[in-house]
Coordinates of C-alpha atoms and ligand atoms in Angstrom, one line a residue:
M1080 CA -33.7 -12.0 12.5
K1081 CA -34.5 -9.0 9.9
A1082 CA -34.0 -10.2 6.2
I1083 CA -35.0 -8.6 2.6
V1084 CA -36.1 -11.4 0.9
V1085 CA -37.7 -11.8 -3.1
T1086 CA -40.1 -14.2 -4.3
E1087 CA -40.7 -13.0 -7.5
R1088 CA -38.6 -13.2 -11.0
A1089 CA -41.4 -10.4 -12.8
A1090 CA -42.1 -7.9 -9.2
G1091 CA -38.3 -6.8 -9.6
T1092 CA -36.5 -5.3 -6.7
A1093 CA -40.5 -3.7 -5.9
G1094 CA -41.3 -7.4 -4.2
M1095 CA -38.2 -7.1 -2.1
K1096 CA -39.8 -7.3 1.6
L1097 CA -38.2 -6.9 5.6
V1098 CA -39.1 -9.9 6.8
D1099 CA -38.0 -12.6 10.0
R1100 CA -36.5 -15.1 8.8
P1101 CA -34.3 -17.9 11.3
E1102 CA -30.4 -17.1 11.5
P1103 CA -28.2 -18.9 9.4
Q1104 CA -26.1 -21.8 10.8
A1105 CA -22.7 -22.1 9.9
S1106 CA -21.4 -24.8 7.7
I1107 CA -17.7 -26.6 7.0
N1108 CA -15.5 -23.6 6.0
D1109 CA -17.9 -21.4 6.8
V1110 CA -18.5 -18.1 9.3
V1111 CA -20.9 -16.4 10.3
V1112 CA -20.5 -13.0 10.2
R1113 CA -22.6 -9.9 11.9
V1114 CA -23.4 -8.0 8.9
H1115 CA -23.1 -4.1 9.6
A1116 CA -23.4 -3.0 5.6
S1117 CA -24.6 -4.5 2.9
G1118 CA -24.3 -3.8 -0.6
F1119 CA -26.7 -4.7 -4.0
V1120 CA -26.2 -4.9 -7.3
P1121 CA -28.7 -3.1 -9.6
T1122 CA -28.7 -6.0 -12.1
E1123 CA -29.4 -9.1 -9.4
L1124 CA -32.6 -9.8 -9.8
T1125 CA -32.1 -10.9 -13.1
W1126 CA -29.5 -13.2 -12.2
P1127 CA -30.6 -17.6 -12.2
S1128 CA -28.2 -17.3 -9.3
T1129 CA -30.5 -15.4 -7.6
W1130 CA -33.4 -18.1 -7.7
T1131 CA -32.3 -21.4 -7.6
D1132 CA -29.7 -23.7 -5.5
R1133 CA -26.8 -24.8 -8.6
L1134 CA -29.2 -27.7 -9.1
E1135 CA -31.7 -25.3 -10.2
R1136 CA -34.0 -25.9 -7.7
D1137 CA -36.3 -22.7 -6.5
R1138 CA -34.2 -21.5 -3.3
T1139 CA -37.3 -19.0 -3.1
P1140 CA -38.1 -17.2 -0.4
S1141 CA -34.2 -15.3 -1.3
I1142 CA -32.0 -12.8 0.4
P1143 CA -30.3 -10.8 -2.1
G1144 CA -26.9 -8.5 -1.8
H1145 CA -23.8 -10.1 -2.3
E1146 CA -21.6 -7.6 -0.6
L1147 CA -21.1 -7.1 3.0
A1148 CA -19.3 -5.8 5.8
G1149 CA -19.6 -7.0 9.6
V1150 CA -18.6 -8.9 12.6
V1151 CA -17.6 -12.7 12.7
T1152 CA -20.2 -13.9 15.6
A1153 CA -19.5 -17.8 14.8
L1154 CA -16.8 -20.3 12.8
G1155 CA -17.9 -23.6 11.4
Y1156 CA -16.2 -26.7 11.5
G1157 CA -12.8 -26.5 10.2
T1158 CA -12.8 -22.7 9.4
T1159 CA -9.3 -21.3 9.7
G1160 CA -7.9 -17.5 8.8
L1161 CA -10.6 -15.7 10.7
S1162 CA -11.5 -15.8 14.4
V1163 CA -14.6 -14.4 15.9
G1164 CA -15.2 -10.6 16.2
Q1165 CA -12.9 -10.0 13.8
R1166 CA -13.6 -6.7 11.1
V1167 CA -14.3 -8.7 7.3
F1168 CA -15.3 -7.5 3.9
G1169 CA -16.4 -9.9 0.7
L1170 CA -18.4 -11.2 -1.7
A1171 CA -21.2 -13.6 -0.5
D1172 CA -21.4 -16.6 -3.0
W1173 CA -24.8 -15.8 -5.8
Y1174 CA -25.6 -19.3 -5.1
R1175 CA -26.7 -18.3 -1.4
D1176 CA -28.7 -16.7 0.9
G1177 CA -27.2 -12.9 0.5
T1178 CA -26.2 -9.4 3.2
L1179 CA -29.2 -7.9 2.8
A1180 CA -29.9 -9.2 6.6
E1181 CA -28.6 -9.0 9.9
Y1182 CA -26.7 -12.6 9.5
V1183 CA -25.3 -14.6 6.7
A1184 CA -23.1 -17.8 6.3
I1185 CA -20.4 -17.3 4.1
E1186 CA -17.5 -19.7 3.1
A1187 CA -14.4 -17.2 5.4
R1188 CA -12.2 -17.7 2.0
N1189 CA -14.9 -15.4 0.6
L1190 CA -13.7 -12.8 3.4
A1191 CA -10.5 -10.1 4.2
P1192 CA -10.0 -8.5 7.1
L1193 CA -11.3 -4.7 7.4
P1194 CA -8.5 -2.8 9.1
G1195 CA -10.4 -0.7 12.0
D1196 CA -9.9 2.1 10.2
V1197 CA -12.2 1.7 7.2
D1198 CA -16.1 2.3 8.4
F1199 CA -18.4 -0.5 7.4
T1200 CA -20.0 1.5 5.0
V1201 CA -17.0 2.0 2.9
G1202 CA -15.9 -1.5 4.1
A1203 CA -19.2 -2.8 1.8
S1204 CA -18.7 -0.7 -1.2
L1205 CA -15.8 -2.7 -2.1
P1206 CA -16.3 -6.0 -3.1
V1207 CA -17.8 -6.2 -6.2
S1208 CA -16.8 -2.7 -8.0
G1209 CA -13.4 -3.1 -6.9
L1210 CA -13.0 -7.3 -7.9
T1211 CA -14.5 -7.0 -11.2
A1212 CA -11.8 -3.8 -11.9
W1213 CA -9.1 -5.2 -10.3
Q1214 CA -9.8 -8.8 -11.9
G1215 CA -11.2 -7.1 -15.2
L1216 CA -7.5 -5.0 -15.5
F1217 CA -4.9 -7.5 -14.3
Q1218 CA -6.1 -10.9 -14.6
H1219 CA -8.3 -10.6 -17.9
G1220 CA -7.0 -8.0 -19.1
R1221 CA -3.3 -8.2 -18.5
L1222 CA -2.9 -4.6 -18.0
Q1223 CA 0.9 -2.5 -18.6
A1224 CA 2.1 -0.3 -17.3
G1225 CA 1.8 2.5 -20.9
Q1226 CA -0.9 1.3 -21.8
S1227 CA -4.5 3.1 -22.8
V1228 CA -7.4 1.8 -21.5
L1229 CA -11.1 2.4 -22.7
A1230 CA -13.2 2.7 -19.1
H1231 CA -16.6 2.4 -20.1
G1232 CA -19.1 3.9 -17.8
A1233 CA -16.2 5.8 -16.0
A1234 CA -18.7 7.8 -13.1
G1235 CA -20.2 4.1 -12.2
A1236 CA -19.2 2.4 -9.2
V1237 CA -17.4 -0.7 -11.8
G1238 CA -16.2 2.2 -14.4
S1239 CA -14.7 4.8 -11.6
M1240 CA -12.6 1.9 -10.0
V1241 CA -11.3 0.9 -13.1
T1242 CA -10.5 4.7 -14.0
Q1243 CA -8.7 4.6 -11.0
L1244 CA -6.2 1.0 -10.5
A1245 CA -6.1 1.5 -13.9
R1246 CA -4.2 5.0 -13.9
E1247 CA -2.6 3.8 -10.5
A1248 CA -1.0 0.9 -13.2
G1249 CA 0.4 3.9 -15.5
A1250 CA -2.1 3.1 -17.8
Y1251 CA -3.6 6.3 -20.2
V1252 CA -7.5 6.6 -19.4
I1253 CA -10.1 7.5 -21.4
G1254 CA -13.4 7.8 -19.8
S1255 CA -17.0 7.4 -21.4
G1256 CA -20.9 8.2 -20.2
R1257 CA -22.7 10.7 -20.3
A1258 CA -22.7 14.6 -21.0
A1259 CA -23.5 14.8 -17.0
D1260 CA -20.5 12.4 -15.8
R1261 CA -17.8 14.2 -17.3
Q1262 CA -16.3 16.0 -14.5
T1263 CA -16.9 12.9 -12.2
A1264 CA -14.3 10.9 -14.8
L1265 CA -11.6 13.1 -15.1
D1266 CA -11.5 13.6 -11.4
F1267 CA -11.8 9.4 -10.8
G1268 CA -9.3 9.9 -12.8
A1269 CA -9.7 9.7 -16.7
K1270 CA -7.6 12.0 -19.1
E1271 CA -9.9 11.6 -21.5
F1272 CA -13.6 11.8 -21.7
V1273 CA -16.0 10.9 -24.4
D1274 CA -20.0 11.6 -24.0
L1275 CA -21.4 8.3 -25.6
D1276 CA -24.8 10.6 -26.3
N1277 CA -22.5 13.2 -28.6
D1278 CA -18.7 12.8 -29.1
A1279 CA -18.1 10.4 -32.0
L1280 CA -16.6 6.9 -29.4
E1281 CA -14.3 6.6 -33.1
D1282 CA -12.5 9.6 -32.9
I1283 CA -10.5 8.1 -29.4
G1284 CA -8.3 6.2 -31.7
K1285 CA -6.9 3.3 -30.9
V1286 CA -6.7 1.6 -27.7
D1287 CA -5.1 -1.6 -26.0
L1288 CA -7.7 -2.3 -23.6
V1289 CA -10.9 -1.8 -23.7
F1290 CA -13.4 -2.9 -20.0
D1291 CA -17.1 -3.2 -21.5
V1292 CA -20.0 -2.0 -18.2
I1293 CA -22.4 -1.6 -21.2
G1294 CA -22.7 -4.0 -24.0
G1295 CA -24.7 -4.2 -27.4
D1296 CA -23.6 -1.3 -29.6
I1297 CA -21.3 0.5 -27.9
Q1298 CA -19.4 -3.2 -27.4
K1299 CA -20.0 -4.1 -30.9
R1300 CA -17.9 0.2 -31.8
S1301 CA -15.6 -0.1 -29.5
A1302 CA -14.0 -3.7 -30.4
G1303 CA -12.7 -1.8 -33.6
L1304 CA -10.8 0.3 -31.8
I1305 CA -8.5 -2.3 -30.6
R1306 CA -4.8 -2.3 -31.7
V1307 CA -3.7 -5.9 -32.8
G1308 CA -3.0 -7.4 -29.3
G1309 CA -5.1 -6.2 -27.5
T1310 CA -8.0 -7.2 -25.8
L1311 CA -11.6 -6.3 -25.5
V1312 CA -13.3 -6.8 -21.2
T1313 CA -17.2 -7.3 -20.6
I1314 CA -18.7 -8.1 -17.7
V1315 CA -22.2 -7.6 -19.1
G1316 CA -22.6 -11.3 -20.9
P1317 CA -21.3 -13.1 -23.1
A1318 CA -18.9 -11.0 -25.3
E1319 CA -20.8 -10.2 -28.8
A1320 CA -17.7 -8.5 -30.4
R1321 CA -13.9 -8.7 -30.6
P1322 CA -11.8 -7.7 -31.5
S1323 CA -10.1 -8.3 -35.3
D1324 CA -6.4 -9.2 -33.6
G1325 CA -7.2 -9.6 -29.8
L1326 CA -9.0 -10.7 -27.6
A1327 CA -12.2 -10.8 -26.2
V1328 CA -12.7 -11.8 -22.6
D1329 CA -16.3 -12.1 -20.3
F1330 CA -16.3 -13.3 -16.7
V1331 CA -18.0 -12.7 -13.6
V1332 CA -16.2 -11.8 -10.9
E1333 CA -14.2 -13.9 -7.7
A1334 CA -14.2 -13.7 -4.2
D1335 CA -10.2 -13.4 -3.5
R1336 CA -8.8 -12.3 -0.1
A1337 CA -5.5 -11.3 -1.4
Q1338 CA -7.2 -8.8 -3.9
L1339 CA -9.5 -7.6 -1.0
S1340 CA -6.8 -6.0 0.6
E1341 CA -4.9 -5.1 -2.2
I1342 CA -8.0 -2.6 -2.7
V1343 CA -8.8 -2.0 1.6
Q1344 CA -5.7 -1.0 1.5
R1345 CA -5.5 1.4 -1.7
V1346 CA -8.3 3.4 0.1
R1347 CA -7.1 3.2 3.6
D1348 CA -4.1 5.2 1.6
G1349 CA -6.0 7.7 -0.6
R1350 CA -4.8 5.7 -4.0
L1351 CA -8.4 4.8 -4.9
R1352 CA -11.9 6.3 -3.7
T1353 CA -14.9 4.6 -3.7
N1354 CA -18.2 6.1 -5.3
I1355 CA -21.3 5.4 -2.9
G1356 CA -24.6 7.2 -4.2
N1357 CA -26.6 6.7 -1.5
I1358 CA -27.0 5.4 2.1
S1359 CA -29.9 3.8 3.6
I1360 CA -30.8 2.4 7.1
F1361 CA -31.7 -0.6 7.0
D1362 CA -35.4 0.2 7.6
D1363 CA -35.9 2.1 4.6
A1364 CA -33.9 -1.1 2.6
V1365 CA -36.9 -1.9 0.5
T1366 CA -37.3 2.2 -0.5
A1367 CA -33.8 2.9 -0.9
L1368 CA -33.1 -0.1 -3.6
N1369 CA -37.0 1.3 -5.6
P1370 CA -34.9 4.9 -6.4
T1371 CA -37.7 7.3 -8.2
R1372 CA -34.3 8.7 -9.4
R1373 CA -31.1 6.8 -10.5
R1374 CA -28.1 7.6 -8.4
K1375 CA -25.2 7.3 -9.7
G1376 CA -22.6 5.5 -7.7
N1377 CA -23.3 2.0 -5.2
T1378 CA -26.4 2.2 -2.8
I1379 CA -24.7 1.6 0.5
I1380 CA -27.2 -0.7 3.3
R1381 CA -26.6 0.3 7.1
V1382 CA -27.9 -3.1 8.2
R1383 CA -26.5 -2.4 12.0
P1384 CA -27.1 1.7 12.7
Ligands
LIG112 N1 -19.9 -9.9 -14.4 C1 -19.5 -9.6 -13.2 O1 -18.4 -9.7 -13.0 C2 -19.8 -8.1 -13.0 C3 -19.8 -7.1 -11.7 C4 -20.5 -5.9 -11.3 C5 -21.4 -5.7 -12.1 N2 -21.1 -6.2 -13.4 C6 -22.3 -5.6 -14.4 O2 -21.4 -4.6 -14.9 C7 -22.5 -3.2 -15.4 C8 -22.5 -2.3 -15.1 O3 -22.5 -2.5 -13.3 P1 -22.1 -0.8 -12.3 O4 -22.7 -1.1 -10.8 O5 -20.7 -0.3 -12.8 O6 -23.5 0.1 -12.6 P2 -23.9 1.9 -12.4 O7 -23.1 1.9 -11.3 O8 -24.9 2.5 -12.9 O9 -22.7 1.9 -14.0 C9 -22.6 2.1 -15.2 C10 -22.4 3.1 -15.9 O10 -22.5 3.0 -17.4 C11 -23.1 4.5 -17.8 N3 -24.1 3.8 -18.6 C12 -24.6 2.6 -19.4 N4 -25.0 2.3 -20.5 C13 -24.6 3.8 -20.5 C14 -24.4 4.1 -22.0 N5 -25.5 3.7 -23.1 N6 -24.1 5.0 -22.6 C15 -23.7 6.2 -21.5 N7 -23.1 5.9 -20.4 C16 -24.1 4.7 -20.2 C17 -24.3 4.8 -16.9 O11 -24.6 5.9 -17.0 P3 -26.9 6.1 -16.2 O12 -26.8 5.6 -14.6 O13 -26.7 7.6 -16.5 O14 -27.0 5.0 -17.2 C18 -23.6 4.9 -15.2 O15 -22.9 5.8 -14.9 C19 -24.1 -4.1 -15.0 O16 -24.8 -4.5 -15.6 C20 -24.0 -4.8 -13.5 O17 -24.9 -5.8 -13.8 C21 -21.2 -7.3 -13.6

């Protein structure tokens, strides 16, 4: 099969190569999926799991990409819940070969059915950003209707999902980002926007939940804006700051079939809009994943045209 591999950490995305690799076999509880579309998170080549297995043994050349939409072609021993020929989408294990390939072996529990009226390209754009937003807001942030949320990077892949899901849940959303992101953030449902390069963040007053996708100084200043009993949720590593009287939570997104189904249902009925910045065919994927100009939103690779 055709697959994109990486062998050298230092080379980053410039070290990606499109090569021939053996097709994967389904282990216990796995399915093999013929990948139709794959997502890629630009920072994943900095994660240790891209380079080693769980025992920290080198697993290069490894196949990156962790979100996908495709069709099940084989079931491993003991696999239940999915069948051959079924359309699926979901999140691949961080420590195994990923989804920038024609086939991937993946635990069935990491996948959900992809309804027939949702395009594979859309399906592949939802797992990382949708699940991260869902888990950060509702599991870790315990968001309630009527609360206020500061959604950093609201025009980005995760931030745009955070903005929409929080708004739908009845929260008052303040988006943040660059000056040029204002209208995009408002279109996704933010009521106000903070231009982090030019506005005073502190002018927004107190909020119940900060959803941090940036870290550093922005995270530290945001922690000071959290109301008593509120929460700082961050997805960019261990929290460096905490609210004076509240919680700080950092987490890594997990696959969850029920949540994937909630997310895709919202896309079908128009409550949620995916944020795709660029779509490329597989033969051009290495170029698309090394853009000369940074694009907003997800880059999706159409592995099967
Ligand atoms: N822990 C987890 O499970 C998890 C899951 C998903 C993603 N992540 C991480 O979360 C981060 C965001 O992911 P993403 O896919 O949403 O990225 P993204 O699409 O690039 O969105 C980030 C947004 O924040 C903006 N931004 C960043 N720094 C800024 C600053 N200093 N001032 C103003 N705006 C700023 C970006 O604008 P510019 O592009 O103009 O900088 C962009 O619009 C990444 O580091 C990713 O690795 C973690």
